PDB file of C-alpha atoms and ligand atoms in Angstrom:
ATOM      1  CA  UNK A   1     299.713  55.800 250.617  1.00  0.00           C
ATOM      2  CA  UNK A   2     296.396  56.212 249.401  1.00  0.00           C
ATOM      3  CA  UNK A   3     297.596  58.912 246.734  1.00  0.00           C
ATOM      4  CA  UNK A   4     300.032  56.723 245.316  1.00  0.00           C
ATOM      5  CA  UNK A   5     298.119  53.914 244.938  1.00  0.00           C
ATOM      6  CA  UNK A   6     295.264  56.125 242.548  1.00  0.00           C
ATOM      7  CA  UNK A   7     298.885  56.942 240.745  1.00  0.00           C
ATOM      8  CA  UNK A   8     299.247  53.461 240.294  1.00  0.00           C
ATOM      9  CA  UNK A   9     296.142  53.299 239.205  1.00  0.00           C
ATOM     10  CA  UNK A  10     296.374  55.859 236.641  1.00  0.00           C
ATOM     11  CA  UNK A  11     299.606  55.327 235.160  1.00  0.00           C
ATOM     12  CA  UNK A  12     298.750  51.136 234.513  1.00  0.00           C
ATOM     13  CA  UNK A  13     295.662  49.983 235.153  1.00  0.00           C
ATOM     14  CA  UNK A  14     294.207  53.414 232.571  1.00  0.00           C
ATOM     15  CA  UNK A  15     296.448  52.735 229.598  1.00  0.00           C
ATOM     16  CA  UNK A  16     296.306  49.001 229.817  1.00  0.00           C
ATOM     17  CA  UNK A  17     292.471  48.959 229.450  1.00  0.00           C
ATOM     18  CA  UNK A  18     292.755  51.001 226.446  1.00  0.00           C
ATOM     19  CA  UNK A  19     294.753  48.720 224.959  1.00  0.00           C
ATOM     20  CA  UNK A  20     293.455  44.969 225.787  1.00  0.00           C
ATOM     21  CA  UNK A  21     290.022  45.864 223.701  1.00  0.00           C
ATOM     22  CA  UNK A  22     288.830  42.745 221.902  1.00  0.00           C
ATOM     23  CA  UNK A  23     286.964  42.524 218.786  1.00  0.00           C
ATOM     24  CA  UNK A  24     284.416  40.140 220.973  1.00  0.00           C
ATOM     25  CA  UNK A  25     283.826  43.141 223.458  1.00  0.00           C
ATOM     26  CA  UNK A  26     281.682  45.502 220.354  1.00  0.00           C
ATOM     27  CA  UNK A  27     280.029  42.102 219.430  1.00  0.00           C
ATOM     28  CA  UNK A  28     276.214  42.340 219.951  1.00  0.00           C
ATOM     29  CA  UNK A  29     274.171  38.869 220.504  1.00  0.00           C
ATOM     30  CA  UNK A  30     270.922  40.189 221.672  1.00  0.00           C
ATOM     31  CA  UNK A  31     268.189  40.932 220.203  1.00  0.00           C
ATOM     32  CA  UNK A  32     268.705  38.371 217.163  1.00  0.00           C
ATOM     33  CA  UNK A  33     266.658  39.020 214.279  1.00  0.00           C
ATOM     34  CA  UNK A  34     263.712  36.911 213.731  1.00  0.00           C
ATOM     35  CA  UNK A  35     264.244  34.890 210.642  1.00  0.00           C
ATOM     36  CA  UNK A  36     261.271  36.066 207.363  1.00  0.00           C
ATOM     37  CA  UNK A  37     260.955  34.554 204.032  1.00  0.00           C
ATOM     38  CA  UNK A  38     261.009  37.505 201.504  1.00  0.00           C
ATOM     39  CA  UNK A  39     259.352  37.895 198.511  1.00  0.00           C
ATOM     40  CA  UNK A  40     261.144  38.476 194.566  1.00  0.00           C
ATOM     41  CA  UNK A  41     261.947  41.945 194.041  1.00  0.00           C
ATOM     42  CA  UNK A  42     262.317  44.388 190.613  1.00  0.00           C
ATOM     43  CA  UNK A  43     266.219  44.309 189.477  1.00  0.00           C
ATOM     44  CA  UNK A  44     266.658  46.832 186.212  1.00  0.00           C
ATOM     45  CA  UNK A  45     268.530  49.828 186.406  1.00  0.00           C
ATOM     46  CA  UNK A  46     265.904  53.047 185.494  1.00  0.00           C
ATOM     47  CA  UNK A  47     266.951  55.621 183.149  1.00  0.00           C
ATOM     48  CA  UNK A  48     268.900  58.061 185.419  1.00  0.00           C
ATOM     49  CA  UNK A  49     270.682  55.342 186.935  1.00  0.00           C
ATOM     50  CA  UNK A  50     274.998  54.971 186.502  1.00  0.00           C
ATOM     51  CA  UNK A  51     275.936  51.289 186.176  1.00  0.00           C
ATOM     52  CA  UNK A  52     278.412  50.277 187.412  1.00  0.00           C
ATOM     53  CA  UNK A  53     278.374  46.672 186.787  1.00  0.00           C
ATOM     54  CA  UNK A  54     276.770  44.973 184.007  1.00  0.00           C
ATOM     55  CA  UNK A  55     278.216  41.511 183.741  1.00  0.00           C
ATOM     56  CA  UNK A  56     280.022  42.581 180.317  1.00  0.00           C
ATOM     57  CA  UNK A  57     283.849  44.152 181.996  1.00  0.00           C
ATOM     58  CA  UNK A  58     285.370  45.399 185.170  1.00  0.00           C
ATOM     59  CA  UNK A  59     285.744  48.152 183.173  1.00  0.00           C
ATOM     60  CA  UNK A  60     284.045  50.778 186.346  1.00  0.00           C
ATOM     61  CA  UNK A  61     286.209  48.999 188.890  1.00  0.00           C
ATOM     62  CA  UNK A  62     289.491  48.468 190.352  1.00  0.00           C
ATOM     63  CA  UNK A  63     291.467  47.448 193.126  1.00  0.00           C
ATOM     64  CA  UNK A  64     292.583  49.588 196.080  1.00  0.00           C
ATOM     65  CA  UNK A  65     295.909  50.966 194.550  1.00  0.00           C
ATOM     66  CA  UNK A  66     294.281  51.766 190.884  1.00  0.00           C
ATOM     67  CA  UNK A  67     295.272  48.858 189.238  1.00  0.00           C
ATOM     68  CA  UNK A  68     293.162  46.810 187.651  1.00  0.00           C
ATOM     69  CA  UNK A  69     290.213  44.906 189.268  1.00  0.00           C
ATOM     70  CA  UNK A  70     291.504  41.107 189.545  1.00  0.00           C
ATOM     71  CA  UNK A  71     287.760  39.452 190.355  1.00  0.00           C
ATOM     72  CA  UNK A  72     287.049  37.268 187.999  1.00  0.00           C
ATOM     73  CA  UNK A  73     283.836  38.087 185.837  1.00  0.00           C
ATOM     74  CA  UNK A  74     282.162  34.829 184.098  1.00  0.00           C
ATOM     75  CA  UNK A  75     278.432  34.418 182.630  1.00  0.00           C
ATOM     76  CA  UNK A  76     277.881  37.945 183.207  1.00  0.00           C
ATOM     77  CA  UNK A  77     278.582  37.514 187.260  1.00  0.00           C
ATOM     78  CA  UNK A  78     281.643  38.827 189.358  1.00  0.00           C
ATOM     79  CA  UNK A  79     282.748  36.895 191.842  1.00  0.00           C
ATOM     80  CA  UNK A  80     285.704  37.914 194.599  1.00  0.00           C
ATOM     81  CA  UNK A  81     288.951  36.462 193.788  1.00  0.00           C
ATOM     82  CA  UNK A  82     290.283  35.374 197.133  1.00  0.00           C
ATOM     83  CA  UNK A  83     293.555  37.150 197.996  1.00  0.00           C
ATOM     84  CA  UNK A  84     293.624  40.008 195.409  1.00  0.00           C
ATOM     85  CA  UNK A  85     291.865  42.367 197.504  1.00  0.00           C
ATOM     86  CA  UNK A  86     288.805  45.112 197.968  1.00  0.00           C
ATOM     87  CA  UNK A  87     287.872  46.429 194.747  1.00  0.00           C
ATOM     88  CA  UNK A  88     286.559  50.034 194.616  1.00  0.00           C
ATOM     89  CA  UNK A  89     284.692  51.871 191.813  1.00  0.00           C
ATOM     90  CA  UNK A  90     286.898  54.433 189.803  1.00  0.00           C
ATOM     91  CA  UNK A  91     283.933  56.999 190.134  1.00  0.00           C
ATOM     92  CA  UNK A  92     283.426  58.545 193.919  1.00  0.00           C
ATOM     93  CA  UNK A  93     279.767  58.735 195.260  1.00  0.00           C
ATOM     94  CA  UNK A  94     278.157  61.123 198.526  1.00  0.00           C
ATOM     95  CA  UNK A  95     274.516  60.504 198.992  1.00  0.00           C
ATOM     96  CA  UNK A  96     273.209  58.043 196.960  1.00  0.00           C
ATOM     97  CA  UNK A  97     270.686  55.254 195.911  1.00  0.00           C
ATOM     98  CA  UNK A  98     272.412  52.020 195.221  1.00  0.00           C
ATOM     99  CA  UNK A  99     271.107  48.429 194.235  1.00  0.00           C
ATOM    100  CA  UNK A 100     273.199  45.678 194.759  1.00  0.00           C
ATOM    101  CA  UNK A 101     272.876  42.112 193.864  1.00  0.00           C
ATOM    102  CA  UNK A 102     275.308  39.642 195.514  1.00  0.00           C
ATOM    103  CA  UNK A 103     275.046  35.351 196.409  1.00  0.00           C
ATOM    104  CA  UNK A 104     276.857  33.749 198.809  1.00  0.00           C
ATOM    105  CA  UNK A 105     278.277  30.438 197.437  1.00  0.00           C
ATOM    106  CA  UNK A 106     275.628  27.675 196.934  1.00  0.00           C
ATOM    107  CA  UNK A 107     278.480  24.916 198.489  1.00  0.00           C
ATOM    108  CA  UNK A 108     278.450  26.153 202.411  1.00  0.00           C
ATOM    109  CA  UNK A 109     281.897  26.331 204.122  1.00  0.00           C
ATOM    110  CA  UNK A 110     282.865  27.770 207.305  1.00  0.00           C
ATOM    111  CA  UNK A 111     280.453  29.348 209.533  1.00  0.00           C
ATOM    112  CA  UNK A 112     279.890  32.376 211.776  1.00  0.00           C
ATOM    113  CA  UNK A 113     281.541  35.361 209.875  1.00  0.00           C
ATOM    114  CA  UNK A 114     283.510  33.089 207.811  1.00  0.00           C
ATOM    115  CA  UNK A 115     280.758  32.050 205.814  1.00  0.00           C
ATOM    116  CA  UNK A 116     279.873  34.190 202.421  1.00  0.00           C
ATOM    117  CA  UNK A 117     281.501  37.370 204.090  1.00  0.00           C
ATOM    118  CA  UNK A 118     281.659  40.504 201.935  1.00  0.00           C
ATOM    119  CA  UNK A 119     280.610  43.603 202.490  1.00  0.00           C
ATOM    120  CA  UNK A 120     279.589  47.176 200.949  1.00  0.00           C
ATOM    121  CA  UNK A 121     281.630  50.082 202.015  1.00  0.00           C
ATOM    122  CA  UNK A 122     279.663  53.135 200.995  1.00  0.00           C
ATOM    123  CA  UNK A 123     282.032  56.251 200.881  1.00  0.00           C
ATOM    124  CA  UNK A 124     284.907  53.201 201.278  1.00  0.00           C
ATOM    125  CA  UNK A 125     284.224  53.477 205.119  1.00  0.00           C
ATOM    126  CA  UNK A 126     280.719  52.721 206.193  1.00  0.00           C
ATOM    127  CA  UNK A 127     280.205  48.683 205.588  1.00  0.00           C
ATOM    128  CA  UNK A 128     276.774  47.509 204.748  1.00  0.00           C
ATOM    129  CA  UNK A 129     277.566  43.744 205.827  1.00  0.00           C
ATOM    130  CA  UNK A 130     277.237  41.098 203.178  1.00  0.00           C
ATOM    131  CA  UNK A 131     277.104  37.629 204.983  1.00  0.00           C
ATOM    132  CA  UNK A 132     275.279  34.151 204.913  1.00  0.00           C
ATOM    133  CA  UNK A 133     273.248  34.208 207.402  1.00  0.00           C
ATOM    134  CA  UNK A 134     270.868  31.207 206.249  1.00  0.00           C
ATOM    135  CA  UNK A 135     271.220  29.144 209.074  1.00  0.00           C
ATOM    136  CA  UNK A 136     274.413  30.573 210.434  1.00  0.00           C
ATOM    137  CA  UNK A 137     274.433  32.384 213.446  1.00  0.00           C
ATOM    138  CA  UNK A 138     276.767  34.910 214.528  1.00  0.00           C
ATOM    139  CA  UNK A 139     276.664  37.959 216.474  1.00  0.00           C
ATOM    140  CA  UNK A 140     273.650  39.968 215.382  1.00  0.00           C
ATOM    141  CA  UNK A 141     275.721  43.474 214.551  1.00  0.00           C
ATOM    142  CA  UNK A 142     277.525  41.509 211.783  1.00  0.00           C
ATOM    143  CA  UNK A 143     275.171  39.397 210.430  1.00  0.00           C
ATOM    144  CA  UNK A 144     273.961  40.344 206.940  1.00  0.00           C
ATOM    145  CA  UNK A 145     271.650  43.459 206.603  1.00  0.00           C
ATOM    146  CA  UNK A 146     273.537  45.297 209.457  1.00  0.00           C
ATOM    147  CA  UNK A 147     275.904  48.277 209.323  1.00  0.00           C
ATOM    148  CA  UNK A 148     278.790  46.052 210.835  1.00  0.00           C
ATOM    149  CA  UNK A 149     279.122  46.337 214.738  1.00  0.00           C
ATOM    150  CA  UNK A 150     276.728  49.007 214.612  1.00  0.00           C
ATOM    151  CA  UNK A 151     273.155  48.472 213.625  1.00  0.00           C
ATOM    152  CA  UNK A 152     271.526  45.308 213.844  1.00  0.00           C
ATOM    153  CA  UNK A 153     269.157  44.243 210.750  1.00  0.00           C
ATOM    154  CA  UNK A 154     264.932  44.416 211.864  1.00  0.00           C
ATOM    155  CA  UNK A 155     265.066  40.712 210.768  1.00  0.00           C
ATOM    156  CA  UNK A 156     266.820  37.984 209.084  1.00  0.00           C
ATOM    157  CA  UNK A 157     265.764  38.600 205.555  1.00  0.00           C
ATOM    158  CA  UNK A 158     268.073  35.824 203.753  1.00  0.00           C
ATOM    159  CA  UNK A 159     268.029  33.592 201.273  1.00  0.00           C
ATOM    160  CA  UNK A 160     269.613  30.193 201.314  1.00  0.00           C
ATOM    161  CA  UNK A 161     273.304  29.846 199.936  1.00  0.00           C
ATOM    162  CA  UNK A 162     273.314  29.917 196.109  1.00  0.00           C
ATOM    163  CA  UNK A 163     270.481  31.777 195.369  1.00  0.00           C
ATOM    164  CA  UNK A 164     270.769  35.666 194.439  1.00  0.00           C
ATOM    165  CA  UNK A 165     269.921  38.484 196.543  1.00  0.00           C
ATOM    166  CA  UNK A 166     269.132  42.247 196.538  1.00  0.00           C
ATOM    167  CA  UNK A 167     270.263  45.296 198.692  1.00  0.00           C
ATOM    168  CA  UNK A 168     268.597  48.907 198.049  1.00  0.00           C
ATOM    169  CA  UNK A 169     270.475  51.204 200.313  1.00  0.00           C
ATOM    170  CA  UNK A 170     269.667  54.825 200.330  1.00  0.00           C
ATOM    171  CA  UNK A 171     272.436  56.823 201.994  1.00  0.00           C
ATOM    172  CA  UNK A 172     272.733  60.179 203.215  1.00  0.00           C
ATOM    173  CA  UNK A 173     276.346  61.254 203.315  1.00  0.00           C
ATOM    174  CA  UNK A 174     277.878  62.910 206.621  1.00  0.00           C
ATOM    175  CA  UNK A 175     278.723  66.392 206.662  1.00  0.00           C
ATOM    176  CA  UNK A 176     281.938  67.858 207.786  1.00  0.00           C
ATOM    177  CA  UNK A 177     283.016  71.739 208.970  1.00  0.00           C
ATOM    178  CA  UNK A 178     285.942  72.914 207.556  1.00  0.00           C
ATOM    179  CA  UNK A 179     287.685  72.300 210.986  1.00  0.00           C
ATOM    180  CA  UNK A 180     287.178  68.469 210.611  1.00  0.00           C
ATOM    181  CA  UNK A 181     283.964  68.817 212.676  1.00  0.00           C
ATOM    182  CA  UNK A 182     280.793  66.317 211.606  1.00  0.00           C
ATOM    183  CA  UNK A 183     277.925  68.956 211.297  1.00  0.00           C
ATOM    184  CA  UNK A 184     275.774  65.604 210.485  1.00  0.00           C
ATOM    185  CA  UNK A 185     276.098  61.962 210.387  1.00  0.00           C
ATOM    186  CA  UNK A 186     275.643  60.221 207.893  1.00  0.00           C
ATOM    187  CA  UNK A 187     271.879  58.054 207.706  1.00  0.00           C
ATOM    188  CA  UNK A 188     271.408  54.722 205.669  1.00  0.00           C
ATOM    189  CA  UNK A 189     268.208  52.721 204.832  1.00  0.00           C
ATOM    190  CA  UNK A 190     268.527  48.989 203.790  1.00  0.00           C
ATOM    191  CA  UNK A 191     265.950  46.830 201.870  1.00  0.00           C
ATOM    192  CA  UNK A 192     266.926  43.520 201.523  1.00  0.00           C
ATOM    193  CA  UNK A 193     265.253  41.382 198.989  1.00  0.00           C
ATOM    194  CA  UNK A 194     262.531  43.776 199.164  1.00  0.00           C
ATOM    195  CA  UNK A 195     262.089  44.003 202.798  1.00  0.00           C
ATOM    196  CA  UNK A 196     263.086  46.724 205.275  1.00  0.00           C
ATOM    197  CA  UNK A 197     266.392  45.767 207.416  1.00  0.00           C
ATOM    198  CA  UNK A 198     267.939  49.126 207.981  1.00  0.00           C
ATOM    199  CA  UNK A 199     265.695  52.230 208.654  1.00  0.00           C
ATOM    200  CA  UNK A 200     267.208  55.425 208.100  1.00  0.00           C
ATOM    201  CA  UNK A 201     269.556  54.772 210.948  1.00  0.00           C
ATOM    202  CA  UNK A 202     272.418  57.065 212.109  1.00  0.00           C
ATOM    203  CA  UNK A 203     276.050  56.060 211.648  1.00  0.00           C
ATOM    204  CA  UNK A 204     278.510  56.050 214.544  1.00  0.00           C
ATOM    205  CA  UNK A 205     281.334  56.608 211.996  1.00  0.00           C
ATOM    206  CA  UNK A 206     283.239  54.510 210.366  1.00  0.00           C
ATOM    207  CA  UNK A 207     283.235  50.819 210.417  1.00  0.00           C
ATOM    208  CA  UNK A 208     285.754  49.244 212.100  1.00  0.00           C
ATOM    209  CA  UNK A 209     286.248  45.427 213.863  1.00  0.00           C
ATOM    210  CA  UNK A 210     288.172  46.510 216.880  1.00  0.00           C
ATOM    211  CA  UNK A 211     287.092  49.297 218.945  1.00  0.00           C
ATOM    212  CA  UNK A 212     284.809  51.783 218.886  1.00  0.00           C
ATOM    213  CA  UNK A 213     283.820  53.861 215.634  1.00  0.00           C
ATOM    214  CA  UNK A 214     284.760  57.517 215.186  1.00  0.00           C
ATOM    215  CA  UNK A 215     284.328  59.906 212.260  1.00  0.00           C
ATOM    216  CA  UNK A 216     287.324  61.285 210.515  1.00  0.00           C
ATOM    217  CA  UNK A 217     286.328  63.859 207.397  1.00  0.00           C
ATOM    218  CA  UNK A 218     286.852  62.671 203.780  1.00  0.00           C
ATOM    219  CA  UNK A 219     285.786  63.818 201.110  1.00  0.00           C
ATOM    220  CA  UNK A 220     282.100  64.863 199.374  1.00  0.00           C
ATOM    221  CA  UNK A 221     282.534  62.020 196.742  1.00  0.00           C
ATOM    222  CA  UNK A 222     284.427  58.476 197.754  1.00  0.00           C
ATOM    223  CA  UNK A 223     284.810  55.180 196.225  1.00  0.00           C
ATOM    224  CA  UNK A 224     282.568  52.431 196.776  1.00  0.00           C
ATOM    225  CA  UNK A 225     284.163  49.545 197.945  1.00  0.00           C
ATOM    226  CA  UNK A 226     283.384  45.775 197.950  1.00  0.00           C
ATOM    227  CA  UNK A 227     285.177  43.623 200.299  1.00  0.00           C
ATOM    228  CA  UNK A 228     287.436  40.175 199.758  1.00  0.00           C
ATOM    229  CA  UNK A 229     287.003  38.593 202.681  1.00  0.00           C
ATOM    230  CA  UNK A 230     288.197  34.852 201.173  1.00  0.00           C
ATOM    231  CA  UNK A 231     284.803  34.002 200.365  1.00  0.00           C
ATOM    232  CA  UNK A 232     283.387  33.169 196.946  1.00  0.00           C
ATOM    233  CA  UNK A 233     280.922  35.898 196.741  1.00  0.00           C
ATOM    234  CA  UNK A 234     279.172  36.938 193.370  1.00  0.00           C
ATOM    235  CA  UNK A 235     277.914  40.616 192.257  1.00  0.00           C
ATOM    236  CA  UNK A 236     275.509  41.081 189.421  1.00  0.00           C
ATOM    237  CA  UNK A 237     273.856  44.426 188.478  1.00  0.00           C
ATOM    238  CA  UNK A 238     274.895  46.818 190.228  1.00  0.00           C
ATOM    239  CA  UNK A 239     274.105  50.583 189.795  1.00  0.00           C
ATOM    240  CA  UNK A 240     273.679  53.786 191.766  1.00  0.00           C
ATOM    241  CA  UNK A 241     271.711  57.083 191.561  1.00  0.00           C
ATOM    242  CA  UNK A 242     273.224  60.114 192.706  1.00  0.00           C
ATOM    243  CA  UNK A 243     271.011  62.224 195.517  1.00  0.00           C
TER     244      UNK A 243
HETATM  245 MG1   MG B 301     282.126  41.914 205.621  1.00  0.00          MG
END
């Protein structure tokens, strides 16, 4: 009796845990980040640096199947048009220094992760989470400044709605054996608006909203991707050094 009863066991109760994961269950609440008021921060691209945007064209970007990018670009500032999609640079990047400006939209709507939600896919898979957090709570391993569902930010380093911010990331690409195997993870460092979120942390793998993350090999070079999550987020001066 006993022995069927673990077969019971196995053959439902196993399978049907694997299966009823919620994105609430990799959601992390505690510690949250204690709330700073940065400072102003340098913005030009130096010498060695490959723009990729520069408020004049889309001309470095497009969407996900090659076409091209459908953002709109005004006053020399990009801003996601909702519904048409990621965008992804036509140049692929490994290791890397990248500076990003982005603002969430100055009139607030929604809240939690609905709220000025972007994000910064480095490689296209590894999401450096663009969110406004100024006064808006949600669960600390998505806020902005964290590797999404992975890493929460040292502190809240946002500025209110409207007004422009800066992320410096410096990321170390992972390293794959020709089998598929990851010889090393890949390591990222965030500054935002000047101040340290994201210290050379490890990566679990790729990003992902359900479940937990895993690394599958890619390539040595990958798109960078920016996200359309239906929010009105602007991008200004953005550009990249190759490590
Ligand atoms: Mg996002």
């Amino acid at each position: 009796m006993k022995n069927i009863i673990y077969l019971l066991a196995i053959c439902f109760l196993v399978p049907s845990i694997a299966y009823s994961q919620k994105p609430e269950e990799t959601e992390v609440w505690t510690p949250e980040p204690k709330l700073i008021t940065p400072g102003i921060n340098p913005q030009a691209p130096p010498s060695d640096a490959i723009v990729l945007l520069d408020g004049k064209d889309l001309s470095n970007w497009s969407d996900l199947k090659q076409n091209p990018a459908q953002w709109t670009l005004e006053n020399g500032v990009m801003t996601v048009a909702k519904g048409k999609g990621d965008i992804k640079t036509k140049q692929g990047f490994g290791s890397c220094q990248l500076h990003v400006e982005w603002r969430s939209p100055a009139e607030v709507s929604g809240s939690g992760q609905n709220r000025g939600n972007s994000g910064i896919f480095l490689m296209g898979r590894y999401e450096v989470q663009v969110l406004d957090n100024f006064n808006n709570r949600t669960y600390s391993n998505g806020q902005a400044g964290s590797i999404y569902k992975q890493h929460i930010p040292l502190v809240n380093a946002c500025k209110p709605p409207g007004e422009w911010q800066t992320y410096d990331i410096i990321f170390t690409a992972p390293k794959f054996g020709e089998d598929g195997s990851l010889l090393s993870a890949a390591r990222v460092t965030v500054i935002q608006n000047g101040v340290l979120v994201q210290n050379n942390v490890e990566l679990k793998g790729e990003t992902v909203y359900i479940g937990q993350p895993k690394y599958t090999k890619h390539g040595e070079k990958e798109a960078l991707v920016l996200q359309d999550h239906g929010c009105l987020v602007s991008y200004r001066n953005i550009w990249v050094r190759e490590l």
